[in-house]
PDB file of C-alpha atoms in Angstrom:
ATOM      1  CA  UNK A   1       1.193  38.029  18.662  1.00 50.00           C
ATOM      2  CA  UNK A   2       3.862  40.624  18.273  1.00 56.00           C
ATOM      3  CA  UNK A   3       4.770  42.145  15.077  1.00 52.00           C
ATOM      4  CA  UNK A   4       8.243  40.330  15.344  1.00 47.00           C
ATOM      5  CA  UNK A   5       6.697  36.946  15.800  1.00 57.00           C
ATOM      6  CA  UNK A   6       3.989  37.495  13.462  1.00 57.00           C
ATOM      7  CA  UNK A   7       6.934  38.560  10.496  1.00 54.00           C
ATOM      8  CA  UNK A   8       8.755  35.245  11.674  1.00 54.00           C
ATOM      9  CA  UNK A   9       5.656  33.307  10.838  1.00 57.00           C
ATOM     10  CA  UNK A  10       5.191  34.883   7.503  1.00 59.00           C
ATOM     11  CA  UNK A  11       8.974  33.941   6.634  1.00 56.00           C
ATOM     12  CA  UNK A  12       8.516  30.143   7.723  1.00 59.00           C
ATOM     13  CA  UNK A  13       5.092  29.973   5.636  1.00 63.00           C
ATOM     14  CA  UNK A  14       6.787  31.706   2.609  1.00 61.00           C
ATOM     15  CA  UNK A  15       9.969  29.260   2.982  1.00 64.00           C
ATOM     16  CA  UNK A  16       7.636  26.497   3.390  1.00 64.00           C
ATOM     17  CA  UNK A  17       5.703  26.936   0.214  1.00 66.00           C
ATOM     18  CA  UNK A  18       8.536  27.492  -1.864  1.00 62.00           C
ATOM     19  CA  UNK A  19      10.079  23.937  -0.615  1.00 65.00           C
ATOM     20  CA  UNK A  20       6.652  22.620  -1.674  1.00 67.00           C
ATOM     21  CA  UNK A  21       6.183  24.256  -5.070  1.00 73.00           C
ATOM     22  CA  UNK A  22       9.478  24.416  -6.281  1.00 72.00           C
ATOM     23  CA  UNK A  23      12.023  22.225  -4.683  1.00 79.00           C
ATOM     24  CA  UNK A  24       9.775  19.057  -4.059  1.00 84.00           C
ATOM     25  CA  UNK A  25       8.949  19.381  -7.898  1.00 86.00           C
ATOM     26  CA  UNK A  26      12.634  19.817  -8.920  1.00 88.00           C
ATOM     27  CA  UNK A  27      13.549  16.441  -6.637  1.00 89.00           C
ATOM     28  CA  UNK A  28      10.657  14.730  -8.407  1.00 92.00           C
ATOM     29  CA  UNK A  29      11.763  15.755 -12.024  1.00 92.00           C
ATOM     30  CA  UNK A  30      15.427  14.704 -11.007  1.00 93.00           C
ATOM     31  CA  UNK A  31      14.085  11.454  -9.826  1.00 95.00           C
ATOM     32  CA  UNK A  32      11.974  10.667 -12.719  1.00 94.00           C
ATOM     33  CA  UNK A  33      14.942  11.537 -14.991  1.00 95.00           C
ATOM     34  CA  UNK A  34      17.101   8.981 -13.142  1.00 96.00           C
ATOM     35  CA  UNK A  35      14.795   6.270 -12.530  1.00 95.00           C
ATOM     36  CA  UNK A  36      13.731   6.392 -16.326  1.00 94.00           C
ATOM     37  CA  UNK A  37      17.709   6.030 -17.348  1.00 93.00           C
ATOM     38  CA  UNK A  38      17.514   3.131 -14.954  1.00 93.00           C
ATOM     39  CA  UNK A  39      14.622   1.545 -16.831  1.00 92.00           C
ATOM     40  CA  UNK A  40      16.011   2.006 -20.008  1.00 91.00           C
ATOM     41  CA  UNK A  41      19.068  -0.262 -18.763  1.00 89.00           C
ATOM     42  CA  UNK A  42      16.346  -3.364 -18.501  1.00 88.00           C
ATOM     43  CA  UNK A  43      15.656  -2.950 -21.932  1.00 81.00           C
ATOM     44  CA  UNK A  44      18.344  -1.458 -24.109  1.00 73.00           C
ATOM     45  CA  UNK A  45      17.564  -1.508 -27.877  1.00 67.00           C
ATOM     46  CA  UNK A  46      19.681  -3.696 -30.505  1.00 59.00           C
ATOM     47  CA  UNK A  47      21.356  -0.998 -32.572  1.00 66.00           C
ATOM     48  CA  UNK A  48      19.706  -1.021 -36.229  1.00 59.00           C
ATOM     49  CA  UNK A  49      17.181  -3.492 -35.700  1.00 57.00           C
ATOM     50  CA  UNK A  50      13.613  -1.678 -33.973  1.00 56.00           C
ATOM     51  CA  UNK A  51      11.904  -3.358 -31.721  1.00 61.00           C
ATOM     52  CA  UNK A  52      14.482  -5.748 -30.632  1.00 71.00           C
ATOM     53  CA  UNK A  53      16.435  -5.806 -27.311  1.00 80.00           C
ATOM     54  CA  UNK A  54      20.348  -5.513 -27.403  1.00 83.00           C
ATOM     55  CA  UNK A  55      21.820  -8.996 -26.900  1.00 87.00           C
ATOM     56  CA  UNK A  56      24.783  -9.606 -24.814  1.00 91.00           C
ATOM     57  CA  UNK A  57      27.569 -12.257 -24.579  1.00 93.00           C
ATOM     58  CA  UNK A  58      29.249 -12.797 -21.289  1.00 93.00           C
ATOM     59  CA  UNK A  59      32.061 -15.218 -20.654  1.00 91.00           C
ATOM     60  CA  UNK A  60      31.912 -17.331 -17.520  1.00 87.00           C
ATOM     61  CA  UNK A  61      35.347 -18.247 -15.656  1.00 74.00           C
ATOM     62  CA  UNK A  62      37.190 -18.236 -12.783  1.00 64.00           C
ATOM     63  CA  UNK A  63      41.068 -17.636 -12.348  1.00 55.00           C
ATOM     64  CA  UNK A  64      41.267 -20.245  -9.661  1.00 57.00           C
ATOM     65  CA  UNK A  65      39.445 -23.347 -11.581  1.00 66.00           C
ATOM     66  CA  UNK A  66      38.555 -24.534 -15.152  1.00 76.00           C
ATOM     67  CA  UNK A  67      36.000 -27.062 -14.201  1.00 84.00           C
ATOM     68  CA  UNK A  68      33.261 -24.853 -15.574  1.00 90.00           C
ATOM     69  CA  UNK A  69      33.485 -22.594 -18.449  1.00 89.00           C
ATOM     70  CA  UNK A  70      30.845 -20.783 -20.634  1.00 89.00           C
ATOM     71  CA  UNK A  71      29.125 -18.304 -22.556  1.00 93.00           C
ATOM     72  CA  UNK A  72      25.964 -16.727 -21.828  1.00 94.00           C
ATOM     73  CA  UNK A  73      23.583 -14.651 -23.884  1.00 93.00           C
ATOM     74  CA  UNK A  74      21.720 -12.268 -22.051  1.00 93.00           C
ATOM     75  CA  UNK A  75      18.800 -10.218 -23.788  1.00 90.00           C
ATOM     76  CA  UNK A  76      17.254  -7.949 -21.261  1.00 88.00           C
ATOM     77  CA  UNK A  77      15.712 -10.325 -18.770  1.00 90.00           C
ATOM     78  CA  UNK A  78      16.243 -13.261 -20.850  1.00 91.00           C
ATOM     79  CA  UNK A  79      18.887 -15.685 -20.993  1.00 93.00           C
ATOM     80  CA  UNK A  80      18.477 -16.684 -24.747  1.00 93.00           C
ATOM     81  CA  UNK A  81      21.488 -18.970 -24.833  1.00 93.00           C
ATOM     82  CA  UNK A  82      23.988 -20.626 -22.669  1.00 92.00           C
ATOM     83  CA  UNK A  83      27.095 -22.737 -23.994  1.00 92.00           C
ATOM     84  CA  UNK A  84      28.476 -24.628 -21.118  1.00 92.00           C
ATOM     85  CA  UNK A  85      31.625 -26.833 -20.771  1.00 91.00           C
ATOM     86  CA  UNK A  86      31.638 -29.007 -17.305  1.00 88.00           C
ATOM     87  CA  UNK A  87      34.789 -31.154 -16.431  1.00 85.00           C
ATOM     88  CA  UNK A  88      33.536 -33.774 -14.580  1.00 78.00           C
ATOM     89  CA  UNK A  89      35.829 -34.290 -11.339  1.00 70.00           C
ATOM     90  CA  UNK A  90      36.461 -37.950 -11.227  1.00 71.00           C
ATOM     91  CA  UNK A  91      36.796 -38.626 -14.723  1.00 71.00           C
ATOM     92  CA  UNK A  92      38.291 -35.186 -16.246  1.00 75.00           C
ATOM     93  CA  UNK A  93      35.823 -35.822 -19.077  1.00 84.00           C
ATOM     94  CA  UNK A  94      34.401 -32.575 -20.218  1.00 88.00           C
ATOM     95  CA  UNK A  95      30.434 -32.528 -20.647  1.00 89.00           C
ATOM     96  CA  UNK A  96      28.984 -29.622 -23.335  1.00 92.00           C
ATOM     97  CA  UNK A  97      25.544 -28.341 -22.829  1.00 92.00           C
ATOM     98  CA  UNK A  98      23.591 -25.764 -24.374  1.00 93.00           C
ATOM     99  CA  UNK A  99      20.208 -24.529 -24.564  1.00 93.00           C
ATOM    100  CA  UNK A 100      17.634 -25.682 -26.932  1.00 91.00           C
ATOM    101  CA  UNK A 101      17.211 -23.343 -29.796  1.00 88.00           C
ATOM    102  CA  UNK A 102      13.086 -22.966 -28.566  1.00 87.00           C
ATOM    103  CA  UNK A 103      13.896 -22.123 -25.295  1.00 87.00           C
ATOM    104  CA  UNK A 104      14.592 -19.236 -22.858  1.00 90.00           C
ATOM    105  CA  UNK A 105      15.162 -18.680 -19.327  1.00 93.00           C
ATOM    106  CA  UNK A 106      13.612 -15.595 -17.761  1.00 93.00           C
ATOM    107  CA  UNK A 107      15.818 -14.112 -14.885  1.00 94.00           C
ATOM    108  CA  UNK A 108      13.050 -13.553 -12.709  1.00 94.00           C
ATOM    109  CA  UNK A 109      15.171 -11.241 -10.382  1.00 95.00           C
ATOM    110  CA  UNK A 110      15.507  -8.685 -13.195  1.00 94.00           C
ATOM    111  CA  UNK A 111      12.171  -8.886 -14.291  1.00 94.00           C
ATOM    112  CA  UNK A 112      11.075  -7.669 -10.769  1.00 95.00           C
ATOM    113  CA  UNK A 113      13.424  -5.133 -10.374  1.00 95.00           C
ATOM    114  CA  UNK A 114      12.270  -4.070 -13.484  1.00 94.00           C
ATOM    115  CA  UNK A 115       8.588  -3.926 -12.694  1.00 95.00           C
ATOM    116  CA  UNK A 116       9.168  -1.959  -9.068  1.00 96.00           C
ATOM    117  CA  UNK A 117      11.172   0.921 -10.915  1.00 96.00           C
ATOM    118  CA  UNK A 118       8.377   0.822 -13.583  1.00 95.00           C
ATOM    119  CA  UNK A 119       5.951   1.649 -10.251  1.00 96.00           C
ATOM    120  CA  UNK A 120       8.278   4.092  -8.880  1.00 96.00           C
ATOM    121  CA  UNK A 121       7.931   5.840 -11.951  1.00 95.00           C
ATOM    122  CA  UNK A 122       3.972   5.615 -12.209  1.00 94.00           C
ATOM    123  CA  UNK A 123       3.933   7.271  -8.287  1.00 94.00           C
ATOM    124  CA  UNK A 124       6.360   9.990 -10.021  1.00 93.00           C
ATOM    125  CA  UNK A 125       4.028  10.660 -13.008  1.00 89.00           C
ATOM    126  CA  UNK A 126       1.015  10.663 -11.008  1.00 87.00           C
ATOM    127  CA  UNK A 127       2.212  14.171  -9.390  1.00 83.00           C
ATOM    128  CA  UNK A 128       3.390  16.306 -12.459  1.00 77.00           C
ATOM    129  CA  UNK A 129       4.463  20.311 -12.388  1.00 77.00           C
ATOM    130  CA  UNK A 130       0.891  21.118 -11.928  1.00 77.00           C
ATOM    131  CA  UNK A 131       0.259  19.348  -8.918  1.00 79.00           C
ATOM    132  CA  UNK A 132      -0.015  21.341  -5.725  1.00 81.00           C
ATOM    133  CA  UNK A 133       1.415  19.706  -2.430  1.00 80.00           C
ATOM    134  CA  UNK A 134      -0.618  20.800   0.613  1.00 82.00           C
ATOM    135  CA  UNK A 135       1.369  19.224   3.224  1.00 81.00           C
ATOM    136  CA  UNK A 136       4.550  18.076   4.282  1.00 80.00           C
ATOM    137  CA  UNK A 137       3.355  14.723   5.502  1.00 85.00           C
ATOM    138  CA  UNK A 138       1.816  14.389   1.633  1.00 89.00           C
ATOM    139  CA  UNK A 139       5.230  14.645   0.460  1.00 88.00           C
ATOM    140  CA  UNK A 140       6.554  12.387   3.011  1.00 90.00           C
ATOM    141  CA  UNK A 141       3.905   9.795   2.093  1.00 92.00           C
ATOM    142  CA  UNK A 142       4.994   9.677  -1.598  1.00 93.00           C
ATOM    143  CA  UNK A 143       8.567   9.494  -0.572  1.00 93.00           C
ATOM    144  CA  UNK A 144       8.053   6.740   1.091  1.00 95.00           C
ATOM    145  CA  UNK A 145       6.054   4.636  -1.429  1.00 96.00           C
ATOM    146  CA  UNK A 146       9.044   5.512  -3.990  1.00 96.00           C
ATOM    147  CA  UNK A 147      11.302   4.483  -1.378  1.00 96.00           C
ATOM    148  CA  UNK A 148       9.526   1.004  -0.845  1.00 97.00           C
ATOM    149  CA  UNK A 149       9.815   0.086  -4.488  1.00 97.00           C
ATOM    150  CA  UNK A 150      13.278   0.882  -5.020  1.00 97.00           C
ATOM    151  CA  UNK A 151      14.338  -0.690  -2.104  1.00 97.00           C
ATOM    152  CA  UNK A 152      12.347  -3.876  -3.443  1.00 97.00           C
ATOM    153  CA  UNK A 153      13.910  -3.327  -6.696  1.00 96.00           C
ATOM    154  CA  UNK A 154      17.594  -3.572  -5.103  1.00 96.00           C
ATOM    155  CA  UNK A 155      16.866  -6.092  -2.955  1.00 96.00           C
ATOM    156  CA  UNK A 156      15.868  -8.375  -5.685  1.00 96.00           C
ATOM    157  CA  UNK A 157      19.518  -7.563  -7.384  1.00 96.00           C
ATOM    158  CA  UNK A 158      21.484  -8.107  -4.130  1.00 95.00           C
ATOM    159  CA  UNK A 159      19.511 -11.271  -2.388  1.00 92.00           C
ATOM    160  CA  UNK A 160      19.051 -14.082  -4.945  1.00 93.00           C
ATOM    161  CA  UNK A 161      16.051 -16.410  -4.154  1.00 90.00           C
ATOM    162  CA  UNK A 162      16.843 -19.376  -1.705  1.00 92.00           C
ATOM    163  CA  UNK A 163      16.153 -22.904  -3.160  1.00 94.00           C
ATOM    164  CA  UNK A 164      16.186 -26.469  -2.027  1.00 95.00           C
ATOM    165  CA  UNK A 165      17.721 -28.841  -3.807  1.00 95.00           C
ATOM    166  CA  UNK A 166      14.987 -30.958  -4.997  1.00 95.00           C
ATOM    167  CA  UNK A 167      13.385 -27.397  -6.112  1.00 95.00           C
ATOM    168  CA  UNK A 168      16.199 -26.814  -8.230  1.00 94.00           C
ATOM    169  CA  UNK A 169      16.009 -30.561  -9.533  1.00 93.00           C
ATOM    170  CA  UNK A 170      12.315 -30.094 -10.396  1.00 93.00           C
ATOM    171  CA  UNK A 171      13.000 -26.689 -12.057  1.00 92.00           C
ATOM    172  CA  UNK A 172      12.300 -26.227 -15.366  1.00 91.00           C
ATOM    173  CA  UNK A 173      16.013 -25.012 -16.028  1.00 92.00           C
ATOM    174  CA  UNK A 174      17.066 -28.838 -15.958  1.00 91.00           C
ATOM    175  CA  UNK A 175      14.828 -29.249 -19.167  1.00 91.00           C
ATOM    176  CA  UNK A 176      16.484 -26.355 -21.121  1.00 92.00           C
ATOM    177  CA  UNK A 177      19.437 -28.133 -22.438  1.00 93.00           C
ATOM    178  CA  UNK A 178      20.675 -30.295 -25.219  1.00 92.00           C
ATOM    179  CA  UNK A 179      22.085 -32.916 -24.511  1.00 93.00           C
ATOM    180  CA  UNK A 180      19.678 -33.277 -21.500  1.00 90.00           C
ATOM    181  CA  UNK A 181      21.493 -32.953 -18.418  1.00 88.00           C
ATOM    182  CA  UNK A 182      22.477 -36.224 -16.845  1.00 89.00           C
ATOM    183  CA  UNK A 183      20.924 -36.971 -13.508  1.00 88.00           C
ATOM    184  CA  UNK A 184      23.911 -36.347 -11.050  1.00 90.00           C
ATOM    185  CA  UNK A 185      24.470 -32.807 -12.514  1.00 92.00           C
ATOM    186  CA  UNK A 186      22.231 -29.857 -11.699  1.00 94.00           C
ATOM    187  CA  UNK A 187      23.039 -26.077 -12.562  1.00 94.00           C
ATOM    188  CA  UNK A 188      21.489 -22.799 -11.104  1.00 94.00           C
ATOM    189  CA  UNK A 189      21.325 -18.861 -12.668  1.00 94.00           C
ATOM    190  CA  UNK A 190      20.668 -16.126 -10.393  1.00 95.00           C
ATOM    191  CA  UNK A 191      22.014 -12.504 -10.197  1.00 95.00           C
ATOM    192  CA  UNK A 192      23.953 -11.080  -7.278  1.00 95.00           C
ATOM    193  CA  UNK A 193      24.459  -7.448  -7.137  1.00 94.00           C
ATOM    194  CA  UNK A 194      25.989  -6.702 -11.153  1.00 93.00           C
ATOM    195  CA  UNK A 195      27.314 -10.520 -11.460  1.00 94.00           C
ATOM    196  CA  UNK A 196      25.284 -13.192 -13.500  1.00 94.00           C
ATOM    197  CA  UNK A 197      25.941 -16.471 -11.702  1.00 93.00           C
ATOM    198  CA  UNK A 198      26.253 -20.251 -12.556  1.00 93.00           C
ATOM    199  CA  UNK A 199      26.460 -22.489  -9.936  1.00 93.00           C
ATOM    200  CA  UNK A 200      26.974 -26.352 -11.186  1.00 93.00           C
ATOM    201  CA  UNK A 201      26.182 -29.238  -8.537  1.00 94.00           C
ATOM    202  CA  UNK A 202      27.931 -32.578  -9.192  1.00 93.00           C
ATOM    203  CA  UNK A 203      26.089 -35.357  -7.460  1.00 93.00           C
ATOM    204  CA  UNK A 204      26.277 -38.827  -6.465  1.00 90.00           C
ATOM    205  CA  UNK A 205      23.449 -41.543  -5.380  1.00 91.00           C
ATOM    206  CA  UNK A 206      23.362 -42.511  -1.880  1.00 88.00           C
ATOM    207  CA  UNK A 207      23.596 -46.228  -1.161  1.00 84.00           C
ATOM    208  CA  UNK A 208      20.386 -47.740   0.916  1.00 78.00           C
ATOM    209  CA  UNK A 209      23.137 -49.038   3.400  1.00 75.00           C
ATOM    210  CA  UNK A 210      24.319 -45.300   3.860  1.00 70.00           C
ATOM    211  CA  UNK A 211      21.175 -43.329   4.403  1.00 59.00           C
ATOM    212  CA  UNK A 212      20.738 -43.874   8.303  1.00 61.00           C
ATOM    213  CA  UNK A 213      22.602 -40.440   8.297  1.00 81.00           C
ATOM    214  CA  UNK A 214      20.352 -38.860   5.756  1.00 83.00           C
ATOM    215  CA  UNK A 215      19.750 -35.313   6.713  1.00 87.00           C
ATOM    216  CA  UNK A 216      17.939 -33.216   3.952  1.00 89.00           C
ATOM    217  CA  UNK A 217      19.439 -29.816   3.143  1.00 90.00           C
ATOM    218  CA  UNK A 218      17.233 -27.088   3.722  1.00 93.00           C
ATOM    219  CA  UNK A 219      16.672 -23.606   1.580  1.00 93.00           C
ATOM    220  CA  UNK A 220      19.776 -21.742   0.538  1.00 93.00           C
ATOM    221  CA  UNK A 221      21.372 -19.835  -2.291  1.00 93.00           C
ATOM    222  CA  UNK A 222      24.622 -22.095  -2.468  1.00 94.00           C
ATOM    223  CA  UNK A 223      24.740 -25.334  -0.970  1.00 95.00           C
ATOM    224  CA  UNK A 224      27.793 -27.024   0.006  1.00 94.00           C
ATOM    225  CA  UNK A 225      29.587 -30.202  -0.515  1.00 93.00           C
ATOM    226  CA  UNK A 226      27.825 -32.591   1.568  1.00 92.00           C
ATOM    227  CA  UNK A 227      24.385 -31.636   1.283  1.00 93.00           C
ATOM    228  CA  UNK A 228      21.716 -34.073   1.052  1.00 93.00           C
ATOM    229  CA  UNK A 229      18.407 -34.235  -0.414  1.00 93.00           C
ATOM    230  CA  UNK A 230      15.726 -36.782  -1.887  1.00 92.00           C
ATOM    231  CA  UNK A 231      14.354 -36.435  -5.189  1.00 92.00           C
ATOM    232  CA  UNK A 232      11.841 -39.403  -7.313  1.00 90.00           C
ATOM    233  CA  UNK A 233      12.730 -41.568  -4.484  1.00 88.00           C
ATOM    234  CA  UNK A 234      16.425 -41.489  -4.652  1.00 90.00           C
ATOM    235  CA  UNK A 235      18.611 -39.758  -2.309  1.00 91.00           C
ATOM    236  CA  UNK A 236      21.540 -37.892  -3.593  1.00 93.00           C
ATOM    237  CA  UNK A 237      24.728 -36.152  -1.746  1.00 93.00           C
ATOM    238  CA  UNK A 238      26.367 -33.034  -3.317  1.00 94.00           C
ATOM    239  CA  UNK A 239      29.583 -34.014  -4.024  1.00 92.00           C
ATOM    240  CA  UNK A 240      31.218 -31.047  -5.742  1.00 91.00           C
ATOM    241  CA  UNK A 241      29.988 -27.471  -6.232  1.00 92.00           C
ATOM    242  CA  UNK A 242      31.515 -25.142  -8.993  1.00 90.00           C
ATOM    243  CA  UNK A 243      30.640 -21.706  -8.970  1.00 90.00           C
ATOM    244  CA  UNK A 244      31.251 -19.105 -11.891  1.00 91.00           C
ATOM    245  CA  UNK A 245      30.277 -15.573 -12.736  1.00 91.00           C
ATOM    246  CA  UNK A 246      30.473 -12.537 -14.859  1.00 92.00           C
ATOM    247  CA  UNK A 247      30.101  -8.892 -14.301  1.00 93.00           C
ATOM    248  CA  UNK A 248      26.868  -7.091 -16.265  1.00 94.00           C
ATOM    249  CA  UNK A 249      28.006  -3.556 -16.346  1.00 93.00           C
ATOM    250  CA  UNK A 250      24.211  -2.212 -16.772  1.00 94.00           C
ATOM    251  CA  UNK A 251      23.175  -3.955 -13.521  1.00 95.00           C
ATOM    252  CA  UNK A 252      25.815  -1.982 -11.937  1.00 95.00           C
ATOM    253  CA  UNK A 253      24.885   1.106 -13.133  1.00 95.00           C
ATOM    254  CA  UNK A 254      20.936   0.368 -12.341  1.00 95.00           C
ATOM    255  CA  UNK A 255      22.251  -0.411  -8.441  1.00 96.00           C
ATOM    256  CA  UNK A 256      24.135   3.034  -8.246  1.00 96.00           C
ATOM    257  CA  UNK A 257      20.749   4.940  -9.962  1.00 97.00           C
ATOM    258  CA  UNK A 258      18.888   3.169  -6.772  1.00 97.00           C
ATOM    259  CA  UNK A 259      21.357   4.682  -4.617  1.00 96.00           C
ATOM    260  CA  UNK A 260      21.079   7.740  -5.735  1.00 96.00           C
ATOM    261  CA  UNK A 261      17.337   8.115  -5.870  1.00 96.00           C
ATOM    262  CA  UNK A 262      17.040   6.511  -2.360  1.00 97.00           C
ATOM    263  CA  UNK A 263      19.278   9.341  -1.257  1.00 96.00           C
ATOM    264  CA  UNK A 264      17.699  12.126  -2.990  1.00 95.00           C
ATOM    265  CA  UNK A 265      14.024  10.952  -1.550  1.00 94.00           C
ATOM    266  CA  UNK A 266      15.952  10.750   1.897  1.00 94.00           C
ATOM    267  CA  UNK A 267      17.165  14.297   1.765  1.00 92.00           C
ATOM    268  CA  UNK A 268      13.929  15.712   0.974  1.00 90.00           C
ATOM    269  CA  UNK A 269      12.249  13.983   3.604  1.00 90.00           C
ATOM    270  CA  UNK A 270      14.719  15.300   6.241  1.00 88.00           C
ATOM    271  CA  UNK A 271      14.227  18.826   4.980  1.00 85.00           C
ATOM    272  CA  UNK A 272      10.956  18.372   5.266  1.00 82.00           C
ATOM    273  CA  UNK A 273      11.144  17.331   8.911  1.00 79.00           C
ATOM    274  CA  UNK A 274      13.693  20.136   9.598  1.00 76.00           C
ATOM    275  CA  UNK A 275      11.313  22.701   8.645  1.00 69.00           C
ATOM    276  CA  UNK A 276       8.395  21.072  10.640  1.00 69.00           C
ATOM    277  CA  UNK A 277      10.746  21.130  13.559  1.00 66.00           C
ATOM    278  CA  UNK A 278      11.292  24.963  13.115  1.00 59.00           C
ATOM    279  CA  UNK A 279       7.419  25.295  13.145  1.00 54.00           C
ATOM    280  CA  UNK A 280       7.235  23.163  16.477  1.00 53.00           C
ATOM    281  CA  UNK A 281      10.262  24.853  18.223  1.00 51.00           C
ATOM    282  CA  UNK A 282       8.579  28.451  17.344  1.00 51.00           C
ATOM    283  CA  UNK A 283       5.276  27.284  18.547  1.00 51.00           C
ATOM    284  CA  UNK A 284       6.478  26.181  21.628  1.00 42.00           C
ATOM    285  CA  UNK A 285       8.280  29.394  22.453  1.00 45.00           C
ATOM    286  CA  UNK A 286       4.892  31.339  21.795  1.00 49.00           C
ATOM    287  CA  UNK A 287       3.018  28.616  23.566  1.00 49.00           C
ATOM    288  CA  UNK A 288       0.403  30.727  26.399  1.00 50.00           C
ATOM    289  CA  UNK A 289       1.633  27.981  28.989  1.00 50.00           C
ATOM    290  CA  UNK A 290       5.082  28.578  28.529  1.00 44.00           C
ATOM    291  CA  UNK A 291       4.516  32.588  29.813  1.00 45.00           C
ATOM    292  CA  UNK A 292       2.115  31.372  32.304  1.00 50.00           C
ATOM    293  CA  UNK A 293       5.117  29.051  33.539  1.00 44.00           C
ATOM    294  CA  UNK A 294       7.260  31.610  33.738  1.00 47.00           C
ATOM    295  CA  UNK A 295       5.100  34.320  35.342  1.00 46.00           C
ATOM    296  CA  UNK A 296       4.528  31.595  38.169  1.00 49.00           C
ATOM    297  CA  UNK A 297       8.230  31.453  38.637  1.00 49.00           C
TER     298      UNK A 297
END
């Protein structure tokens, strides 16, 4: 090995050691700060009330329809109150429903997203500033594990769960309201990106002589008019679907935090991979086989 190649090797080693010792931990600290802020968004404290989560009221509505209106109260991952007015399409009668005082509805999407963020934070806390990374592969493995948790957290907020109509009819959500929901109305709450959505289905019973073309609908986030299903030995068809929503600002914040964190992880992986490619190129040109090949030519 020539003096020049030895010097080059020393420079590459120093660069790589600095990357592992300084820059990796700087990125981990940045990630930890961002994800702590994301985690805090899921459990905002109530001003002046220690130990209680902040309650937020959101008005549901649509600029193009007034069949469904309401106010939802969100406290962390739980809907603690829902006050809903539904205008029946046939009669224009307005029905009013609210959560029973002893009931809350957990939004599983928010709970799951928060859990994934906390798992990412646990991974970060297991590699504090005193930890010495020995290889780029070790850092990449950590980045992959963190990115997996963040991708799962983001997907839970961007991809609502599909449900069949019988699953929705049997859901505990139908038992949350006072007065009780009539048998020809169903509702569903879910998160889509930064929006809290309410879907209302108005149903009609299919008569026995009309069920020869009965085809039960599959699983979906949003079912369309004409969808059919059977529940408690009765066949139904969806006659009308109404969807209203409201923006939850802190959910938008968390999605931004997820995007920034994933970008930081990927940038660090790219730096490490670029440095490893430098080693590979250097070793290739210093390979004895390459010199032998040149000599033969």
